[in-house]
Structures are given as C-alpha cells and as structure tokens.
JSON list of C-alpha atoms and ligand atoms in Angstrom, two decimals:
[
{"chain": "A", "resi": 82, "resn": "UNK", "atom": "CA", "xyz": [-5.88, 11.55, 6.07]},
{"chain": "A", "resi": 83, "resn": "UNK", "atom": "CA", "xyz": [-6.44, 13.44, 2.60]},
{"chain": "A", "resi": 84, "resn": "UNK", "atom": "CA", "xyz": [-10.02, 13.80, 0.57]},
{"chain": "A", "resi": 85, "resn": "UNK", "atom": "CA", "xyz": [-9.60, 14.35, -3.24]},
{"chain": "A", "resi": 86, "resn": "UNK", "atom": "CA", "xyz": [-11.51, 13.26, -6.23]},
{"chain": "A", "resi": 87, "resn": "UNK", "atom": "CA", "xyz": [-10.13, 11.15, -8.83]},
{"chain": "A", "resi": 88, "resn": "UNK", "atom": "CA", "xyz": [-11.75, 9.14, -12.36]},
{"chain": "A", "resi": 89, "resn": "UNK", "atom": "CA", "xyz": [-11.54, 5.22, -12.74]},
{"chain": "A", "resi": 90, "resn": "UNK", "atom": "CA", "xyz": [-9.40, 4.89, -16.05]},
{"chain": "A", "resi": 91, "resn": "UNK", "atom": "CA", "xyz": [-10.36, 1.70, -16.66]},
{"chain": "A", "resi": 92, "resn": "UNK", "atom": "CA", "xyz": [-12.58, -1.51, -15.39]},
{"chain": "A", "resi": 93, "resn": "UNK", "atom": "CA", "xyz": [-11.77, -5.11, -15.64]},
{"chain": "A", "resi": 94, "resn": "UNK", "atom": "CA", "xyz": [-12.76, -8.32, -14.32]},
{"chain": "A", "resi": 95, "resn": "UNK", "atom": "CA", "xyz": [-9.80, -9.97, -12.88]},
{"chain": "A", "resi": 96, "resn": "UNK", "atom": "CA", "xyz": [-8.10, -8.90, -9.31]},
{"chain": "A", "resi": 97, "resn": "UNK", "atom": "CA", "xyz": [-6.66, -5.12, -10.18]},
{"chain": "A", "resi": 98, "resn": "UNK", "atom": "CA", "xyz": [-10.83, -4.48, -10.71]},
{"chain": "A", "resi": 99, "resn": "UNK", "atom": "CA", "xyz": [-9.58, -0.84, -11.92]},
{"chain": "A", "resi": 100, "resn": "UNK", "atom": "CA", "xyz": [-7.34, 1.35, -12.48]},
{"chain": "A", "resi": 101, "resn": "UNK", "atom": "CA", "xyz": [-7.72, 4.75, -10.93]},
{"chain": "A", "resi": 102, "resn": "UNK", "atom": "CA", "xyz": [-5.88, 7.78, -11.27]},
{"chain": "A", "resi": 103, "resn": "UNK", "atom": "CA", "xyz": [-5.63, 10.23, -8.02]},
{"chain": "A", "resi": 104, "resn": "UNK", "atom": "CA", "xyz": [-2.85, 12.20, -6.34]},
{"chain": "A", "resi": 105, "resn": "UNK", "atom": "CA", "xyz": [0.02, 10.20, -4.76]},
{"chain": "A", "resi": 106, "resn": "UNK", "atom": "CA", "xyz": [-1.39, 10.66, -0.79]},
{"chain": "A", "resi": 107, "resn": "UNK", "atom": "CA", "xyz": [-4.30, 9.11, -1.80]},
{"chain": "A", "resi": 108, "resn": "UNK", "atom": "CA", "xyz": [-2.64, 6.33, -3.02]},
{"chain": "A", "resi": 109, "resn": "UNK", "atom": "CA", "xyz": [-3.55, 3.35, -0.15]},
{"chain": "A", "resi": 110, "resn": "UNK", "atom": "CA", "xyz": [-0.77, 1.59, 1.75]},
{"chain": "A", "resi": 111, "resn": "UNK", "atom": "CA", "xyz": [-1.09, -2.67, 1.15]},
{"chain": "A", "resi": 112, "resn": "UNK", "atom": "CA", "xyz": [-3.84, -3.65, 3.83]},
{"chain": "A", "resi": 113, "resn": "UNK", "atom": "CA", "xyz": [-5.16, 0.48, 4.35]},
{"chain": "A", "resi": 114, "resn": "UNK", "atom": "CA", "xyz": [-8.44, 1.56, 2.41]},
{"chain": "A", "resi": 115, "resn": "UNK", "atom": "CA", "xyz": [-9.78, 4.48, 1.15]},
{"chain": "A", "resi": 116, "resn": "UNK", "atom": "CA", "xyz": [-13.39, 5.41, 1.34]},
{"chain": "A", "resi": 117, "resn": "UNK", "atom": "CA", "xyz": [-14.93, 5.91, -2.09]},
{"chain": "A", "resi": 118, "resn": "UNK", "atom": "CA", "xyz": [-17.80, 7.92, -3.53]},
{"chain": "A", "resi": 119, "resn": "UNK", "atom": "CA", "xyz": [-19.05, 8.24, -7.12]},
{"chain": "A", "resi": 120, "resn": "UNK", "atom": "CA", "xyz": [-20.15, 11.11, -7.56]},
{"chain": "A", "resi": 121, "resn": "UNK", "atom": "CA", "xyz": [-23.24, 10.00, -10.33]},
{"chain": "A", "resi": 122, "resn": "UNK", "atom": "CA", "xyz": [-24.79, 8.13, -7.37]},
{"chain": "A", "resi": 123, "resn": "UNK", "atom": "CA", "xyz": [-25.56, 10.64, -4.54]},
{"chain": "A", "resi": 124, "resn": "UNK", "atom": "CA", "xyz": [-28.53, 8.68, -3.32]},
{"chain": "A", "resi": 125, "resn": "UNK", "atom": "CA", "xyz": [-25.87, 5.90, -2.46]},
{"chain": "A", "resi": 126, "resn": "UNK", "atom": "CA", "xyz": [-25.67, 5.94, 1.42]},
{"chain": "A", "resi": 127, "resn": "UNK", "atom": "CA", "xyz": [-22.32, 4.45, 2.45]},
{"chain": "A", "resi": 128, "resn": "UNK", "atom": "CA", "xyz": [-19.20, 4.51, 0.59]},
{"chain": "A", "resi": 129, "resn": "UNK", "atom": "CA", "xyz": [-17.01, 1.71, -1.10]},
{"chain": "A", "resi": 130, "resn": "UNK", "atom": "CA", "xyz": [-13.91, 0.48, 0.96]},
{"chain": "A", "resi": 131, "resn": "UNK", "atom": "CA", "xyz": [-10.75, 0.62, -1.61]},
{"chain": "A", "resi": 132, "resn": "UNK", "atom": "CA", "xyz": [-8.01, -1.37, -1.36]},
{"chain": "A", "resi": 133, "resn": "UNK", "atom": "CA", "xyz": [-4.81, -1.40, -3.10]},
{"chain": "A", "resi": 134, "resn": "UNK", "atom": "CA", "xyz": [-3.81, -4.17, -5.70]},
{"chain": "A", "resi": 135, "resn": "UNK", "atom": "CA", "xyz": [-0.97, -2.84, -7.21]},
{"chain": "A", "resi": 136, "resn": "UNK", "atom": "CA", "xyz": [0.57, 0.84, -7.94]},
{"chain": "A", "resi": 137, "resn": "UNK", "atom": "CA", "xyz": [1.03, 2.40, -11.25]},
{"chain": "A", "resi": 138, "resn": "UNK", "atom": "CA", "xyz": [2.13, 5.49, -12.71]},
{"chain": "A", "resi": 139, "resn": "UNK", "atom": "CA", "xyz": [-0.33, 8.69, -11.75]},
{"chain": "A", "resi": 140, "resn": "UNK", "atom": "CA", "xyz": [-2.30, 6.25, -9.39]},
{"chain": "A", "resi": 141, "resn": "UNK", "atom": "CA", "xyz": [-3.26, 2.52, -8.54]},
{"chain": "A", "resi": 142, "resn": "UNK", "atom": "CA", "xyz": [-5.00, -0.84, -9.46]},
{"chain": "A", "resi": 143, "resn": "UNK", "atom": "CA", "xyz": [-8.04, -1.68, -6.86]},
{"chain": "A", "resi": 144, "resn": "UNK", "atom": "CA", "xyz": [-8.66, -4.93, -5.14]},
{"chain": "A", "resi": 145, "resn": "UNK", "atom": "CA", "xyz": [-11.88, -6.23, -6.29]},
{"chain": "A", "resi": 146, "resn": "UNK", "atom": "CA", "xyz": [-14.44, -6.24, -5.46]},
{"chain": "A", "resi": 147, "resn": "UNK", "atom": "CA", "xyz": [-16.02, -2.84, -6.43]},
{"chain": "A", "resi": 148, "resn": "UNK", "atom": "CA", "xyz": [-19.27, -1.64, -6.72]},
{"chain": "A", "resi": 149, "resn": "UNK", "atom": "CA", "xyz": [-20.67, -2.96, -10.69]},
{"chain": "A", "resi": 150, "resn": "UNK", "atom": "CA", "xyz": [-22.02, 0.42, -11.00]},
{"chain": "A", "resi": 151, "resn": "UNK", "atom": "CA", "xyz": [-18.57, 1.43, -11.08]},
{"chain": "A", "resi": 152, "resn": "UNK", "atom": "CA", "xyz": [-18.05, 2.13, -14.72]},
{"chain": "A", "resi": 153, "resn": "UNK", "atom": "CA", "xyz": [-14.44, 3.81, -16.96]},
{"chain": "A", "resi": 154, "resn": "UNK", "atom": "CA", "xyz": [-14.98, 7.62, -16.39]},
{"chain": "A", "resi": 155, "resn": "UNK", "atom": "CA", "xyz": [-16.59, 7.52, -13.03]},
{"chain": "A", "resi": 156, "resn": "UNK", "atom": "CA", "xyz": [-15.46, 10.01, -10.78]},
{"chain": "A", "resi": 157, "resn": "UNK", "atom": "CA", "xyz": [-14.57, 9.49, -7.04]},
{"chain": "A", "resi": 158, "resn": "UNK", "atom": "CA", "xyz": [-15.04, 11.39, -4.09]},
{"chain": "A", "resi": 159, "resn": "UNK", "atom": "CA", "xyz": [-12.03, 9.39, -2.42]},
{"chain": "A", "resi": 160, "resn": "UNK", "atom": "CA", "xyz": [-11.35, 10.01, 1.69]},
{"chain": "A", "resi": 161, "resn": "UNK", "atom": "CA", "xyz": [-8.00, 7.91, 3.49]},
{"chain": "A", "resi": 162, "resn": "UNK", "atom": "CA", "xyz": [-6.01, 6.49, 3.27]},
{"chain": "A", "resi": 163, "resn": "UNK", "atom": "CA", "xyz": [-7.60, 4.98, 6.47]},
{"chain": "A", "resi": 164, "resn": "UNK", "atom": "CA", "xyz": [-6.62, 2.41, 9.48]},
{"chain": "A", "resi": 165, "resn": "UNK", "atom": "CA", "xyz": [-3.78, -0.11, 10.10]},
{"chain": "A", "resi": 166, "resn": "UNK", "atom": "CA", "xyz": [-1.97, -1.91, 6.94]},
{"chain": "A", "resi": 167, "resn": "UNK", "atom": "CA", "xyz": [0.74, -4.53, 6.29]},
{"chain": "A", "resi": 168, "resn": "UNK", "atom": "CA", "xyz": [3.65, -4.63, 8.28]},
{"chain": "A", "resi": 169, "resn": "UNK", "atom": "CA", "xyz": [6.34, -6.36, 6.19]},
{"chain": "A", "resi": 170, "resn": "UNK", "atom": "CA", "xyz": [9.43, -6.79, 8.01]},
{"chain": "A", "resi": 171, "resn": "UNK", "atom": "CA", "xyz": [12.73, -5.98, 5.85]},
{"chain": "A", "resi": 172, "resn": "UNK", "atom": "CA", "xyz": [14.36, -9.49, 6.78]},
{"chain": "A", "resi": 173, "resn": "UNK", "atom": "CA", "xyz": [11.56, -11.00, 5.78]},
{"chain": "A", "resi": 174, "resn": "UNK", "atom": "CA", "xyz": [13.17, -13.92, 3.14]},
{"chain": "A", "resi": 175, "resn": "UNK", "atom": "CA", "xyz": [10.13, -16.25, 3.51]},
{"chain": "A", "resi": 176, "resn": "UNK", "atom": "CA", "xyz": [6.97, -14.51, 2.56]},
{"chain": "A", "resi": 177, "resn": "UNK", "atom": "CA", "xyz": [3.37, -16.64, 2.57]},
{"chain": "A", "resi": 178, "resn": "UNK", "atom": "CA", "xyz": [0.20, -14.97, 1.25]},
{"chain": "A", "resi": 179, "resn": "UNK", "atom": "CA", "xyz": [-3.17, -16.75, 2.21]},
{"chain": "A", "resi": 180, "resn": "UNK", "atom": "CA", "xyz": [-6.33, -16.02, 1.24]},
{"chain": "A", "resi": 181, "resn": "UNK", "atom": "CA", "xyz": [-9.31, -17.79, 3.01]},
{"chain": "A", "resi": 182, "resn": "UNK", "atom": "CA", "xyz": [-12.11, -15.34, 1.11]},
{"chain": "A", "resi": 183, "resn": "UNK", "atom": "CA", "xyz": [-13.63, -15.16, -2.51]},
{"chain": "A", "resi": 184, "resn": "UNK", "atom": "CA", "xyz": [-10.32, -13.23, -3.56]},
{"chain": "A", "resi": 185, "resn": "UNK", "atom": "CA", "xyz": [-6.51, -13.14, -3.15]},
{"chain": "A", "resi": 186, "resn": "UNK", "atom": "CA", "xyz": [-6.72, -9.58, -4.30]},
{"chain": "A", "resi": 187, "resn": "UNK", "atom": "CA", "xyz": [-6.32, -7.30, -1.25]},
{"chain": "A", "resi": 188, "resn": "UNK", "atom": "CA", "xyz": [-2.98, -9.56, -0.41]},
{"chain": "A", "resi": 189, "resn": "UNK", "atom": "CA", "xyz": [-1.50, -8.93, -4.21]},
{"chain": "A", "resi": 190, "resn": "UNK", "atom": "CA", "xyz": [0.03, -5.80, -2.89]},
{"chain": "A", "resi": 191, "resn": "UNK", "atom": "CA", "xyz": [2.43, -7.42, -1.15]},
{"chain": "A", "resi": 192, "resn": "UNK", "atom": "CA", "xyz": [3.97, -9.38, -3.33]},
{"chain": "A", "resi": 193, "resn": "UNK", "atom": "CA", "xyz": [6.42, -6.50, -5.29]},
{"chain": "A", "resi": 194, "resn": "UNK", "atom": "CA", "xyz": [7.47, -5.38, -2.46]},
{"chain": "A", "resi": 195, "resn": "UNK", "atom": "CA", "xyz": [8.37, -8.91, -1.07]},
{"chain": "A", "resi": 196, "resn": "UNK", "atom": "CA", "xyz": [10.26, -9.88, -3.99]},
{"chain": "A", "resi": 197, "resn": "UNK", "atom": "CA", "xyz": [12.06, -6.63, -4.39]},
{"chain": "A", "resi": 198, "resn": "UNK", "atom": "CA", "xyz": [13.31, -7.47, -0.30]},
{"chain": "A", "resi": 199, "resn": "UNK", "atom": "CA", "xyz": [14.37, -10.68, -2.18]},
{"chain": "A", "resi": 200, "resn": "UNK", "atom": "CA", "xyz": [12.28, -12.84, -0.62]},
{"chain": "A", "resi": 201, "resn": "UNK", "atom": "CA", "xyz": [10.64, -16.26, -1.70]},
{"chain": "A", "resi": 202, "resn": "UNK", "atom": "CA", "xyz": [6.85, -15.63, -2.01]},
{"chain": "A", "resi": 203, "resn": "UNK", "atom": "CA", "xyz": [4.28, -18.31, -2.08]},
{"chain": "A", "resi": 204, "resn": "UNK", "atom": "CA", "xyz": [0.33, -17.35, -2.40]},
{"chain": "A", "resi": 205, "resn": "UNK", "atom": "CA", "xyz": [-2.77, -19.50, -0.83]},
{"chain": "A", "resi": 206, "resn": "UNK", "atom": "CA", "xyz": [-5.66, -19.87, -2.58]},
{"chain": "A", "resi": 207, "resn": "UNK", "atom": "CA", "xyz": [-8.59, -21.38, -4.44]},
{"chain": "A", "resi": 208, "resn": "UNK", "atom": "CA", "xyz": [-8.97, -19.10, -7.26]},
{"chain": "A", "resi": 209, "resn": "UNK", "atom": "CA", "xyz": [-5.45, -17.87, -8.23]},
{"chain": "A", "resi": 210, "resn": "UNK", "atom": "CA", "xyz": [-4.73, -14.98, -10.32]},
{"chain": "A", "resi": 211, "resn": "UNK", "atom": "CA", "xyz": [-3.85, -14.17, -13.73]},
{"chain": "A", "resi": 212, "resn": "UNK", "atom": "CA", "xyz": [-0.64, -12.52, -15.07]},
{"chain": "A", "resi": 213, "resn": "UNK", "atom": "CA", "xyz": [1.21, -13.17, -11.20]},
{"chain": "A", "resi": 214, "resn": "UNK", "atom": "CA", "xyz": [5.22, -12.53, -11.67]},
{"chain": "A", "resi": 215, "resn": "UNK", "atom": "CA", "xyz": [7.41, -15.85, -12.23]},
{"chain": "A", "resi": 216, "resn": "UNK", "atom": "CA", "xyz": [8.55, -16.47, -9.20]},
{"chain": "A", "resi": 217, "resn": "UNK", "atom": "CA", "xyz": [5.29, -16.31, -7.32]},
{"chain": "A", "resi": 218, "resn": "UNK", "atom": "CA", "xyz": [4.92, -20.24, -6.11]},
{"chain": "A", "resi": 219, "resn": "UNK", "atom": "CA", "xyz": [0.82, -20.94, -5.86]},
{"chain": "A", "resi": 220, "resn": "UNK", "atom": "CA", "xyz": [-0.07, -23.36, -3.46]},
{"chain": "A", "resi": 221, "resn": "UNK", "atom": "CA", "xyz": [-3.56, -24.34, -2.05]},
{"chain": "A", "resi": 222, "resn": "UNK", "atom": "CA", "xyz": [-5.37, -22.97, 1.02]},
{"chain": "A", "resi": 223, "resn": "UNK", "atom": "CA", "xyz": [-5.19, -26.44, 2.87]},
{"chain": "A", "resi": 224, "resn": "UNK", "atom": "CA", "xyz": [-1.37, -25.78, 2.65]},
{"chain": "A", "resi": 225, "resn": "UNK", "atom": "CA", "xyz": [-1.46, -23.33, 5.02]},
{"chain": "A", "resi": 226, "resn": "UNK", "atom": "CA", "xyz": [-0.07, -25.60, 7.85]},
{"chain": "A", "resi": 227, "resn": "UNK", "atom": "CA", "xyz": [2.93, -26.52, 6.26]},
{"chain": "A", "resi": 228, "resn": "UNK", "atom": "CA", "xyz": [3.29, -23.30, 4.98]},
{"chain": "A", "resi": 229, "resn": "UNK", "atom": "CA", "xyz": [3.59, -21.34, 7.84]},
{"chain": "A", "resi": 230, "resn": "UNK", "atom": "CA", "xyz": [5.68, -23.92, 9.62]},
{"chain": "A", "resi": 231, "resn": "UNK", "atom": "CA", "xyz": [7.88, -22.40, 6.65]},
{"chain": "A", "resi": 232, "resn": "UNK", "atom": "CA", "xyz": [7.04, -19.09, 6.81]},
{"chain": "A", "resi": 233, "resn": "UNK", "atom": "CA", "xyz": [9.29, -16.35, 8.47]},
{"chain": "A", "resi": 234, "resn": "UNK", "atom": "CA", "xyz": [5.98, -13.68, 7.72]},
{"chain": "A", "resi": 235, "resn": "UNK", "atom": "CA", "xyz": [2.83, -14.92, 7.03]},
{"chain": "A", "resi": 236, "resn": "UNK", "atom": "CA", "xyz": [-0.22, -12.16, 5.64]},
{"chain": "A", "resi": 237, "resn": "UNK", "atom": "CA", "xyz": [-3.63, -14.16, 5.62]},
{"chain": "A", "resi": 238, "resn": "UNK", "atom": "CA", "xyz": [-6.83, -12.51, 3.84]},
{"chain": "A", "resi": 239, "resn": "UNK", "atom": "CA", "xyz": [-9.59, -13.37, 6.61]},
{"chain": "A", "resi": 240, "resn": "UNK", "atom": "CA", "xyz": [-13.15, -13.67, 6.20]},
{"chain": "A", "resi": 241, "resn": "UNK", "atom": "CA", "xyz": [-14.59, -11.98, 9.91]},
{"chain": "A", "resi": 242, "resn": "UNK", "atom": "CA", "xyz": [-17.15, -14.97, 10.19]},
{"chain": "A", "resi": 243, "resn": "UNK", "atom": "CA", "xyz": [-14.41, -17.35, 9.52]},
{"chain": "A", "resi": 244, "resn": "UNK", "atom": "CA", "xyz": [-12.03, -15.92, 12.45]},
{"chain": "A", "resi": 245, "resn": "UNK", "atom": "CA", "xyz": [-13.19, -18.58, 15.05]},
{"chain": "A", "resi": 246, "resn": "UNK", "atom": "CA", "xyz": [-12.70, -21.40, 13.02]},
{"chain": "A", "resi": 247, "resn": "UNK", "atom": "CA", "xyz": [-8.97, -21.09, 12.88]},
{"chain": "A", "resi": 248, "resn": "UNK", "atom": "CA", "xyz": [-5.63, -21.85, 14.88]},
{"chain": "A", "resi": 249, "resn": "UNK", "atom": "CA", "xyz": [-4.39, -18.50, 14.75]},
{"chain": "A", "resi": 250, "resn": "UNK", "atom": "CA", "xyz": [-2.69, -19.30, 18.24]},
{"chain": "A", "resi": 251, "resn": "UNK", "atom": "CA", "xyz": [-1.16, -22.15, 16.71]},
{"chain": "A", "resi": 252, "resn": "UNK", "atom": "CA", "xyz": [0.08, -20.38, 13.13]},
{"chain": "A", "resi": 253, "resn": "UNK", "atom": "CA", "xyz": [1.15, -16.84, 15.75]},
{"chain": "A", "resi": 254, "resn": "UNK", "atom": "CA", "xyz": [3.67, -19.29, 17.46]},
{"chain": "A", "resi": 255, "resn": "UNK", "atom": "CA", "xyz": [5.61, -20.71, 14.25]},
{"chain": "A", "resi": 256, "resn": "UNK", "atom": "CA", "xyz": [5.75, -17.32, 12.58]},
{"chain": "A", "resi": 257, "resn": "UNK", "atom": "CA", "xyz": [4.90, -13.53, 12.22]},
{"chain": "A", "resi": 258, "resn": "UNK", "atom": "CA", "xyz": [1.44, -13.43, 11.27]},
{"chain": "A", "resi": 259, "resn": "UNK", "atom": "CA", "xyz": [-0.77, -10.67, 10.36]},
{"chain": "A", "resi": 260, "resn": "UNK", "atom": "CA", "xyz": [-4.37, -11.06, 9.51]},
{"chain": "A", "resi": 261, "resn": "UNK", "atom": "CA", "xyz": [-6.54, -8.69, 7.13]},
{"chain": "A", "resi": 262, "resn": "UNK", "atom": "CA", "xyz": [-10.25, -9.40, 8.37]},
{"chain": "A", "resi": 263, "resn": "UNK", "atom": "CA", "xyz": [-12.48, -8.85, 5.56]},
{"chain": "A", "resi": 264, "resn": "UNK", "atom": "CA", "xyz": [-15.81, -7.06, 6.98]},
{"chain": "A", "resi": 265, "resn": "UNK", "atom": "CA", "xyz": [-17.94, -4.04, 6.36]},
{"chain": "A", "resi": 266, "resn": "UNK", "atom": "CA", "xyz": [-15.71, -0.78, 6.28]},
{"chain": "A", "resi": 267, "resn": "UNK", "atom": "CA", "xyz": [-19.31, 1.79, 5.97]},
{"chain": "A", "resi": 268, "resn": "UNK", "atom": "CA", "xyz": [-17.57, 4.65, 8.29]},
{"chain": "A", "resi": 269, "resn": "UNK", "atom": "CA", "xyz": [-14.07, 4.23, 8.44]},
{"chain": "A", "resi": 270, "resn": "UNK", "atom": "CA", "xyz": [-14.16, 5.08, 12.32]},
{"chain": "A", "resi": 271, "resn": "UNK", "atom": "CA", "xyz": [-15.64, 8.62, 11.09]},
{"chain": "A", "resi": 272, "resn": "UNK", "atom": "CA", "xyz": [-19.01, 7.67, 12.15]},
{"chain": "A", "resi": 273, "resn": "UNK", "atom": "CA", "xyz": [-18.77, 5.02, 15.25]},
{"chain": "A", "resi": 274, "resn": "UNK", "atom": "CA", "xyz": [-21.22, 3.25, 13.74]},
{"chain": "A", "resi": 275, "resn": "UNK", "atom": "CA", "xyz": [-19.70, -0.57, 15.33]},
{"chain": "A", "resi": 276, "resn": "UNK", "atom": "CA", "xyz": [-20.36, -2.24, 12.55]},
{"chain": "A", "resi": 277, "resn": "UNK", "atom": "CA", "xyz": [-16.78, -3.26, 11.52]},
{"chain": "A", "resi": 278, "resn": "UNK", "atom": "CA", "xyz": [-16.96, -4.71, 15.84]},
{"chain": "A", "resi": 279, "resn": "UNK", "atom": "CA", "xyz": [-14.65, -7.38, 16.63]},
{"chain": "A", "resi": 280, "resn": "UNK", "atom": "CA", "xyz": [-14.63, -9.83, 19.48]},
{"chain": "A", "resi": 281, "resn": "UNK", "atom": "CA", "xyz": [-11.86, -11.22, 19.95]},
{"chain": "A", "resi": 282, "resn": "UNK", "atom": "CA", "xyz": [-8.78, -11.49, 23.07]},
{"chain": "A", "resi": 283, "resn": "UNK", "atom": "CA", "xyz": [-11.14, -10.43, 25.38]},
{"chain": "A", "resi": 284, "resn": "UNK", "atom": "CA", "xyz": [-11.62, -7.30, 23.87]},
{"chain": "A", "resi": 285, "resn": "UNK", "atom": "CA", "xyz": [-13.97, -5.51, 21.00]},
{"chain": "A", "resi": 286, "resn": "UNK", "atom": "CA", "xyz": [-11.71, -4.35, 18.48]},
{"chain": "A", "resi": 287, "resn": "UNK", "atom": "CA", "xyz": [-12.87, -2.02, 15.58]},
{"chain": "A", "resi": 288, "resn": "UNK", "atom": "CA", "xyz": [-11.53, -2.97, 12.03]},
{"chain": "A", "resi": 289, "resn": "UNK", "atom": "CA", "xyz": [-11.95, 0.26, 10.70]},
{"chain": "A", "resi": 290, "resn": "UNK", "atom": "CA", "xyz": [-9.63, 1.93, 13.36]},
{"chain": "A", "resi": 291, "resn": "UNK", "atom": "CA", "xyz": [-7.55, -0.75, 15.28]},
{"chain": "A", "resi": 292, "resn": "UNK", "atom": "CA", "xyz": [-7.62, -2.78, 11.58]},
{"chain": "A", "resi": 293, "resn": "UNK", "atom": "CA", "xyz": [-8.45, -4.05, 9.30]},
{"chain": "A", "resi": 294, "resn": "UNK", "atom": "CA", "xyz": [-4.92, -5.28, 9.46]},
{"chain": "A", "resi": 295, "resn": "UNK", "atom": "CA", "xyz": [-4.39, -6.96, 13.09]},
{"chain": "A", "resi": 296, "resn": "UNK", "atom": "CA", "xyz": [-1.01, -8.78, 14.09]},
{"chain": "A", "resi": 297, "resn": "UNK", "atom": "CA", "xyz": [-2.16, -12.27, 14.94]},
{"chain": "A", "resi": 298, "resn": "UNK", "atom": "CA", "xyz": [-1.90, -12.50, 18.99]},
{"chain": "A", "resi": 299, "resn": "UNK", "atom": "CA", "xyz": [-4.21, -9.85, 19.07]},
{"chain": "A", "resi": 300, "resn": "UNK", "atom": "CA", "xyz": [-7.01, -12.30, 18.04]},
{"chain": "A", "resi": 301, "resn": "UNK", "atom": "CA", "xyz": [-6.31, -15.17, 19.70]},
{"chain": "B", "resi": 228, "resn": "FES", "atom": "S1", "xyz": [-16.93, 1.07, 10.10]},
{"chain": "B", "resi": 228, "resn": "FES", "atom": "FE1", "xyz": [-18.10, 2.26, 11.49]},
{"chain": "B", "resi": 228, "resn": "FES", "atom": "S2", "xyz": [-17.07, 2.01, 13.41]},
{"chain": "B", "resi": 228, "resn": "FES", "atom": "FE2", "xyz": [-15.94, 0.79, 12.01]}
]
C-alpha cells in the first residue's frame, strides 16, 4: 500500500470521469481502489473509492462515479491501491463484461488487456459507452445467459443489493466468473467499520479486504 497526493487533470462526464496524474504505485490494478481525499474539503468525513478506467501516460482515467465537487486542479490525498482485483487468466480467448449497475465503467479496464491476450470481448449493458475500441461487441444485460454459456471468463459489475437475485451458481458452473460487488468502500479495511459486510456462502465476507473483487463460488 502507498499514500501520495496527486491533481485531477481533467473532468468529464462520460465513464473515464477524470483523468488524474499520480506516481505509477498508485496507479489501481482493474477491480482494486484507491482511497481518495481532496484536500479543499477537510470537513469531508470519509473518502472517495477510486477505481481504474483506463491507464495513461503519468497516471490514469477514473471509473465514474466521483464526487461532483471534484473539480480540474483538485488535489488528492490518494491511499491504495487497496483489496482484491481482476483475475484475468492468460488463455482467456472468450472474454464477457457485464454490468448489472448504473455504469459499465469499473469493468472498462479490462478490456485492453483482454484484447491485447487476443481475446474476443463482448460488454453487457444498458447504457454503453462512448469511444469503446472496434472490436468490442455490445450486447444487452438480459444476454447474460447465453453469454456466459459462451464465455471462457466472465467479469460481472454487481450491485451488493442485487447479489441474491442472481444464478451465480448456475453462471460459476459454465465458466470462470468473477464478480465486482459495488458497495460502500468508507475504510478500506483500515477502520473495521463492517460496512462494506457481506453475507454470503455461509460466511460474512468484507468487500473492502476479501473484495471487492470475489471469484464467483465464493458467493453462492
Ligand atoms: S469499508 Fe470498513 S470494513 Fe470494509
């Protein structure tokens, strides 16, 4: 884990939500988080999870969403790169992104370095991106079953209170599936505070720490 302090470069409204420039161990892993503070706002409590989009040179595009105070020369107080990311295996040749939440953007990190494995990517969902490479196939979310009979890795993009409404059992056992839950991040395990608590598999599983990437079977 590294702590630094870095400027947003620039805002915008689509999926990279900004660019920021920081040192290179700062710069997230697809699925990890940083935990960011702006430094004009040191009333603000709890920090901003920060998730990669997409890398660029001196730094990194962020997933949105981001706090709208957030604003081009706003400097960061920046602390991670923090808990579990994406696994994606090298013979992956079959790549299916899925995004069940308001944005595809945490997932769009993956899709470089599938391509450049020379894998087939497809992305799920409702609202799809602007300026996605070529050879990105977009599909809708109620593809998903077909899809992952396809898949040979499957990354989904998870709403928490959505996690009991789906057959993960059923999409664990056609493929190798990994699921980013998207809940609040406010300690990053520094704290304890259980707020990021998971039930699932008999167990209580922390996103923070254990997440917020988990491989499928460990939330069925
Ligand atoms: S965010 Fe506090 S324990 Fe997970």
């Amino acid at each position: 884990m590294h702590t630094g302090t870095s400027q947003i470069d620039e805002i915008s409204t689509g999926e990279r939500a900004a660019r920021i420039f920081c040192a290179s161990n700062l710069v997230p892993a697809p699925g990890k988080y940083l935990l960011a503070w702006a430094l004009s706002e040191p009333d603000t409590p709890l920090p901003a999870p920060v998730f990669l989009a997409e890398t660029c040179p001196g730094g990194f595009y962020a997933a949105a969403p981001l706090p709208v105070a957030w604003i081009p020369g706003t400097t960061l107080h920046l602390t991670g790169p923090l808990g579990r990311g994406f696994h994606l295996p090298a013979i992956a040749r079959r790549v299916v992104l899925v995004s069940l939440g308001a944005t595809p953007a945490r997932l769009l990190a993956l899709i470089r370095p599938a391509l450049a494995q020379g894998a087939s990517v497809s992305l799920l969902c409702a609202n799809p991106p602007a300026n996605l490479p070529l050879a990105v196939e977009i599909l809708p979310p109620d593809s998903l079953t077909e899809m992952a009979a396809w898949a040979d890795y499957l990354a989904l993009d998870l709403p928490r209170e959505r996690l009991p409404e789906l057959a993960l059992a059923a999409l664990a056992g056609q493929t190798m599936l990994e699921v980013l839950l998207e809940t609040p991040l406010p300690c990053g395990g520094l704290g304890e505070c259980g707020v990021c608590a998971v039930v699932a598999g008999r167990k209580i599983w922390l996103a923070c720490k254990d997440g917020p990437v988990f491989e499928g079977r460990q939330l069925i």
